[in-house]
PDB file of C-alpha atoms in Angstrom:
ATOM      1  CA  LYS A   1       7.750 -64.729-101.657  1.00 66.00           C
ATOM      2  CA  PHE A   2       3.876 -63.588-100.687  1.00 68.00           C
ATOM      3  CA  TYR A   3       5.502 -63.074 -97.542  1.00 68.00           C
ATOM      4  CA  ASN A   4       8.535 -61.164 -99.130  1.00 70.00           C
ATOM      5  CA  ALA A   5       5.920 -59.134-101.032  1.00 70.00           C
ATOM      6  CA  HIS A   6       3.374 -58.147 -99.231  1.00 70.00           C
ATOM      7  CA  TYR A   7       4.756 -57.837 -95.099  1.00 73.00           C
ATOM      8  CA  TYR A   8       6.897 -54.998 -95.246  1.00 75.00           C
ATOM      9  CA  ALA A   9       6.797 -51.335 -92.519  1.00 76.00           C
ATOM     10  CA  GLN A  10       4.011 -50.290 -95.886  1.00 77.00           C
ATOM     11  CA  ASN A  11       1.694 -52.201 -94.949  1.00 76.00           C
ATOM     12  CA  MET A  12       1.440 -52.821 -91.143  1.00 78.00           C
ATOM     13  CA  SER A  13       0.871 -50.539 -88.189  1.00 80.00           C
ATOM     14  CA  LEU A  14       1.673 -51.205 -85.028  1.00 81.00           C
ATOM     15  CA  VAL A  15       0.301 -50.038 -81.407  1.00 83.00           C
ATOM     16  CA  VAL A  16       2.199 -50.227 -77.987  1.00 84.00           C
ATOM     17  CA  ILE A  17       1.063 -49.611 -74.699  1.00 82.00           C
ATOM     18  CA  GLY A  18       3.722 -49.386 -71.751  1.00 82.00           C
ATOM     19  CA  ALA A  19       4.223 -48.047 -68.599  1.00 83.00           C
ATOM     20  CA  TYR A  20       7.787 -46.420 -69.194  1.00 85.00           C
ATOM     21  CA  PRO A  21       7.614 -42.471 -70.529  1.00 88.00           C
ATOM     22  CA  LEU A  22       7.085 -42.126 -74.589  1.00 88.00           C
ATOM     23  CA  ASP A  23      10.345 -41.291 -75.885  1.00 88.00           C
ATOM     24  CA  LYS A  24      11.838 -44.686 -73.606  1.00 88.00           C
ATOM     25  CA  LEU A  25       8.599 -46.235 -75.728  1.00 87.00           C
ATOM     26  CA  GLN A  26       9.254 -44.379 -79.386  1.00 87.00           C
ATOM     27  CA  ALA A  27      13.284 -45.810 -78.752  1.00 87.00           C
ATOM     28  CA  LYS A  28      12.337 -49.827 -77.981  1.00 86.00           C
ATOM     29  CA  VAL A  29      10.146 -48.895 -81.278  1.00 85.00           C
ATOM     30  CA  VAL A  30      12.435 -47.589 -82.815  1.00 84.00           C
ATOM     31  CA  GLU A  31      15.614 -50.240 -81.945  1.00 84.00           C
ATOM     32  CA  SER A  32      12.616 -53.095 -82.745  1.00 84.00           C
ATOM     33  CA  PHE A  33      11.102 -52.745 -86.080  1.00 81.00           C
ATOM     34  CA  SER A  34      13.548 -50.158 -88.200  1.00 80.00           C
ATOM     35  CA  ALA A  35      14.451 -53.461 -89.853  1.00 78.00           C
ATOM     36  CA  ILE A  36      11.525 -53.885 -91.783  1.00 78.00           C
ATOM     37  CA  PRO A  37      12.008 -53.043 -94.950  1.00 77.00           C
ATOM     38  CA  SER A  38       9.426 -49.941 -96.255  1.00 75.00           C
ATOM     39  CA  LEU A  39       9.032 -51.383 -99.778  1.00 71.00           C
ATOM     40  CA  PRO A  40       8.294 -55.190-100.403  1.00 68.00           C
ATOM     41  CA  ARG A  41      11.333 -57.044-101.176  1.00 63.00           C
ATOM     42  CA  ILE A  42      10.292 -58.812-104.145  1.00 58.00           C
ATOM     43  CA  GLU A  43      10.580 -57.468-107.952  1.00 56.00           C
ATOM     44  CA  GLU A  44       6.383 -56.733-108.098  1.00 51.00           C
ATOM     45  CA  ASN A  45       7.027 -58.856-111.623  1.00 53.00           C
ATOM     46  CA  ASP A  46       8.916 -61.536-109.623  1.00 51.00           C
ATOM     47  CA  GLU A  47       7.382 -64.974-111.633  1.00 56.00           C
ATOM     48  CA  PHE A  48       5.111 -65.469-107.824  1.00 50.00           C
ATOM     49  CA  TYR A  49       3.030 -63.146-109.818  1.00 49.00           C
ATOM     50  CA  ASN A  50       2.685 -65.412-112.757  1.00 54.00           C
ATOM     51  CA  GLY A  51       1.077 -63.777-114.947  1.00 53.00           C
ATOM     52  CA  MET A  52      -1.532 -62.739-112.196  1.00 51.00           C
ATOM     53  CA  ASN A  53      -1.223 -58.302-112.929  1.00 50.00           C
ATOM     54  CA  VAL A  54      -0.950 -58.186-108.771  1.00 49.00           C
ATOM     55  CA  GLN A  55       0.390 -55.416-107.205  1.00 51.00           C
ATOM     56  CA  PRO A  56       1.283 -55.050-103.134  1.00 48.00           C
ATOM     57  CA  TYR A  57      -0.669 -52.934-101.950  1.00 44.00           C
ATOM     58  CA  ARG A  58       1.363 -49.494-100.461  1.00 44.00           C
ATOM     59  CA  ILE A  59       0.393 -47.159 -98.011  1.00 42.00           C
ATOM     60  CA  ASN A  60       1.252 -43.831 -98.567  1.00 45.00           C
ATOM     61  CA  PRO A  61       5.353 -43.723 -97.698  1.00 47.00           C
ATOM     62  CA  CYS A  62       6.772 -43.638 -95.231  1.00 49.00           C
ATOM     63  CA  THR A  63       9.073 -45.213 -91.804  1.00 49.00           C
ATOM     64  CA  TRP A  64       8.712 -46.540 -88.840  1.00 49.00           C
ATOM     65  CA  GLU A  65      10.252 -43.758 -87.145  1.00 51.00           C
ATOM     66  CA  SER A  66       7.659 -41.362 -88.963  1.00 55.00           C
ATOM     67  CA  LYS A  67       5.141 -43.260 -88.328  1.00 50.00           C
ATOM     68  CA  ILE A  68       5.560 -43.178 -84.641  1.00 51.00           C
ATOM     69  CA  LYS A  69       6.271 -39.235 -84.331  1.00 54.00           C
ATOM     70  CA  THR A  70       2.888 -38.093 -86.908  1.00 52.00           C
ATOM     71  CA  ASN A  71       1.392 -40.352 -84.782  1.00 50.00           C
ATOM     72  CA  SER A  72       1.981 -38.966 -81.164  1.00 49.00           C
ATOM     73  CA  ASN A  73      -0.820 -36.682 -80.212  1.00 48.00           C
ATOM     74  CA  SER A  74       0.227 -36.040 -76.338  1.00 49.00           C
ATOM     75  CA  ASP A  75      -0.763 -31.810 -77.151  1.00 50.00           C
ATOM     76  CA  THR A  76      -4.391 -33.378 -77.999  1.00 48.00           C
ATOM     77  CA  HIS A  77      -4.372 -36.318 -75.336  1.00 48.00           C
ATOM     78  CA  PRO A  78      -2.951 -36.320 -72.530  1.00 53.00           C
ATOM     79  CA  ARG A  79      -1.547 -39.988 -71.013  1.00 54.00           C
ATOM     80  CA  THR A  80      -2.005 -40.820 -67.501  1.00 56.00           C
ATOM     81  CA  PRO A  81       0.903 -43.256 -67.389  1.00 56.00           C
ATOM     82  CA  ILE A  82      -0.606 -47.091 -66.102  1.00 53.00           C
ATOM     83  CA  THR A  83       1.139 -47.077 -63.346  1.00 58.00           C
ATOM     84  CA  LYS A  84      -1.199 -44.050 -61.251  1.00 63.00           C
ATOM     85  CA  PHE A  85      -4.308 -46.280 -61.910  1.00 62.00           C
ATOM     86  CA  GLY A  86      -3.640 -48.805 -59.693  1.00 67.00           C
ATOM     87  CA  MET A  87      -5.158 -52.060 -59.177  1.00 69.00           C
ATOM     88  CA  PRO A  88      -7.948 -52.643 -61.107  1.00 69.00           C
ATOM     89  CA  PHE A  89      -9.573 -54.722 -57.949  1.00 71.00           C
ATOM     90  CA  THR A  90      -9.855 -53.359 -54.838  1.00 73.00           C
ATOM     91  CA  PRO A  91      -9.164 -55.577 -51.404  1.00 75.00           C
ATOM     92  CA  THR A  92     -12.332 -55.802 -50.585  1.00 77.00           C
ATOM     93  CA  SER A  93     -12.752 -57.048 -53.831  1.00 73.00           C
ATOM     94  CA  LEU A  94     -10.928 -60.295 -53.936  1.00 75.00           C
ATOM     95  CA  ASN A  95     -10.676 -64.072 -52.500  1.00 77.00           C
ATOM     96  CA  ARG A  96     -14.703 -64.389 -53.508  1.00 76.00           C
ATOM     97  CA  ILE A  97     -15.922 -66.831 -54.866  1.00 75.00           C
ATOM     98  CA  ILE A  98     -19.130 -65.884 -56.770  1.00 73.00           C
ATOM     99  CA  ARG A  99     -21.574 -68.293 -58.336  1.00 77.00           C
ATOM    100  CA  SER A 100     -23.467 -67.627 -61.202  1.00 76.00           C
ATOM    101  CA  ILE A 101     -26.557 -69.719 -63.166  1.00 80.00           C
ATOM    102  CA  PRO A 102     -25.657 -69.904 -66.419  1.00 78.00           C
ATOM    103  CA  VAL A 103     -27.247 -68.759 -69.789  1.00 83.00           C
ATOM    104  CA  LYS A 104     -26.580 -71.277 -71.767  1.00 84.00           C
ATOM    105  CA  ASP A 105     -25.437 -74.100 -71.662  1.00 87.00           C
ATOM    106  CA  LYS A 106     -21.121 -73.507 -72.108  1.00 83.00           C
ATOM    107  CA  HIS A 107     -18.163 -75.760 -70.131  1.00 80.00           C
ATOM    108  CA  SER A 108     -16.097 -72.684 -69.798  1.00 78.00           C
ATOM    109  CA  LEU A 109     -14.010 -71.184 -66.656  1.00 75.00           C
ATOM    110  CA  SER A 110     -12.615 -67.583 -66.801  1.00 75.00           C
ATOM    111  CA  ILE A 111      -9.625 -66.688 -64.262  1.00 75.00           C
ATOM    112  CA  THR A 112      -8.380 -63.923 -63.722  1.00 74.00           C
ATOM    113  CA  PHE A 113      -5.239 -62.828 -61.582  1.00 75.00           C
ATOM    114  CA  GLN A 114      -4.403 -59.656 -59.888  1.00 76.00           C
ATOM    115  CA  ILE A 115      -0.793 -59.438 -59.844  1.00 79.00           C
ATOM    116  CA  PRO A 116       1.433 -56.205 -59.639  1.00 77.00           C
ATOM    117  CA  PRO A 117       3.104 -54.511 -62.990  1.00 77.00           C
ATOM    118  CA  GLN A 118       5.221 -57.399 -64.211  1.00 81.00           C
ATOM    119  CA  TYR A 119       7.671 -55.248 -66.259  1.00 79.00           C
ATOM    120  CA  GLN A 120      10.904 -54.340 -65.064  1.00 85.00           C
ATOM    121  CA  TYR A 121      10.351 -58.497 -65.352  1.00 86.00           C
ATOM    122  CA  TRP A 122      10.836 -57.722 -69.221  1.00 84.00           C
ATOM    123  CA  GLU A 123      13.549 -60.134 -69.388  1.00 89.00           C
ATOM    124  CA  SER A 124      13.127 -63.309 -67.937  1.00 90.00           C
ATOM    125  CA  LYS A 125       8.838 -62.841 -69.002  1.00 88.00           C
ATOM    126  CA  PRO A 126       7.226 -64.273 -65.880  1.00 87.00           C
ATOM    127  CA  CYS A 127       3.110 -64.108 -66.873  1.00 86.00           C
ATOM    128  CA  ASP A 128       4.978 -66.335 -69.960  1.00 89.00           C
ATOM    129  CA  TYR A 129       5.923 -68.535 -67.406  1.00 87.00           C
ATOM    130  CA  ILE A 130       2.908 -68.616 -65.059  1.00 85.00           C
ATOM    131  CA  ALA A 131       0.167 -67.974 -67.856  1.00 86.00           C
ATOM    132  CA  HIS A 132       2.939 -72.136 -68.960  1.00 88.00           C
ATOM    133  CA  LEU A 133       2.241 -73.752 -65.832  1.00 85.00           C
ATOM    134  CA  LEU A 134      -1.394 -72.829 -65.703  1.00 84.00           C
ATOM    135  CA  GLY A 135      -1.751 -73.825 -69.643  1.00 84.00           C
ATOM    136  CA  HIS A 136       0.226 -77.142 -69.430  1.00 82.00           C
ATOM    137  CA  GLU A 137      -2.152 -80.219 -69.996  1.00 85.00           C
ATOM    138  CA  ALA A 138       0.563 -83.257 -69.407  1.00 84.00           C
ATOM    139  CA  GLN A 139      -1.246 -85.973 -67.153  1.00 84.00           C
ATOM    140  CA  GLY A 140      -1.360 -84.077 -63.607  1.00 77.00           C
ATOM    141  CA  SER A 141      -1.512 -80.567 -65.071  1.00 73.00           C
ATOM    142  CA  LEU A 142      -4.454 -78.145 -63.901  1.00 66.00           C
TER     143      LEU A 142
END
């Protein structure tokens, strides 16, 4: 009942990053999130509140579609497609081992893999597959 009372569009914000044109991203967001109700799914006087005098928090009424349209500021902030940025590391900075002397007694390792954009394979989720292989903690795993 807590979910039904507090998880609704007016209490949410959404950030979307993608290398697709804005129109495509907007259409996908509307398609994916328009089913989220804009108001709570239960009444404020529901037995869940049990006399606590708690009211659901409401932001200004809106829908996902109107929120997207009003937050579109392409006139004031021109967008550069992510594909124009290129890869984050140059070929000369790859294939290196960097050794450092730690300043804290901390046991952690960060590894960064540079791979080409995977957005055209979003349905098969190749990055999730790689993450599973690297993160699996069974005997004999990495």
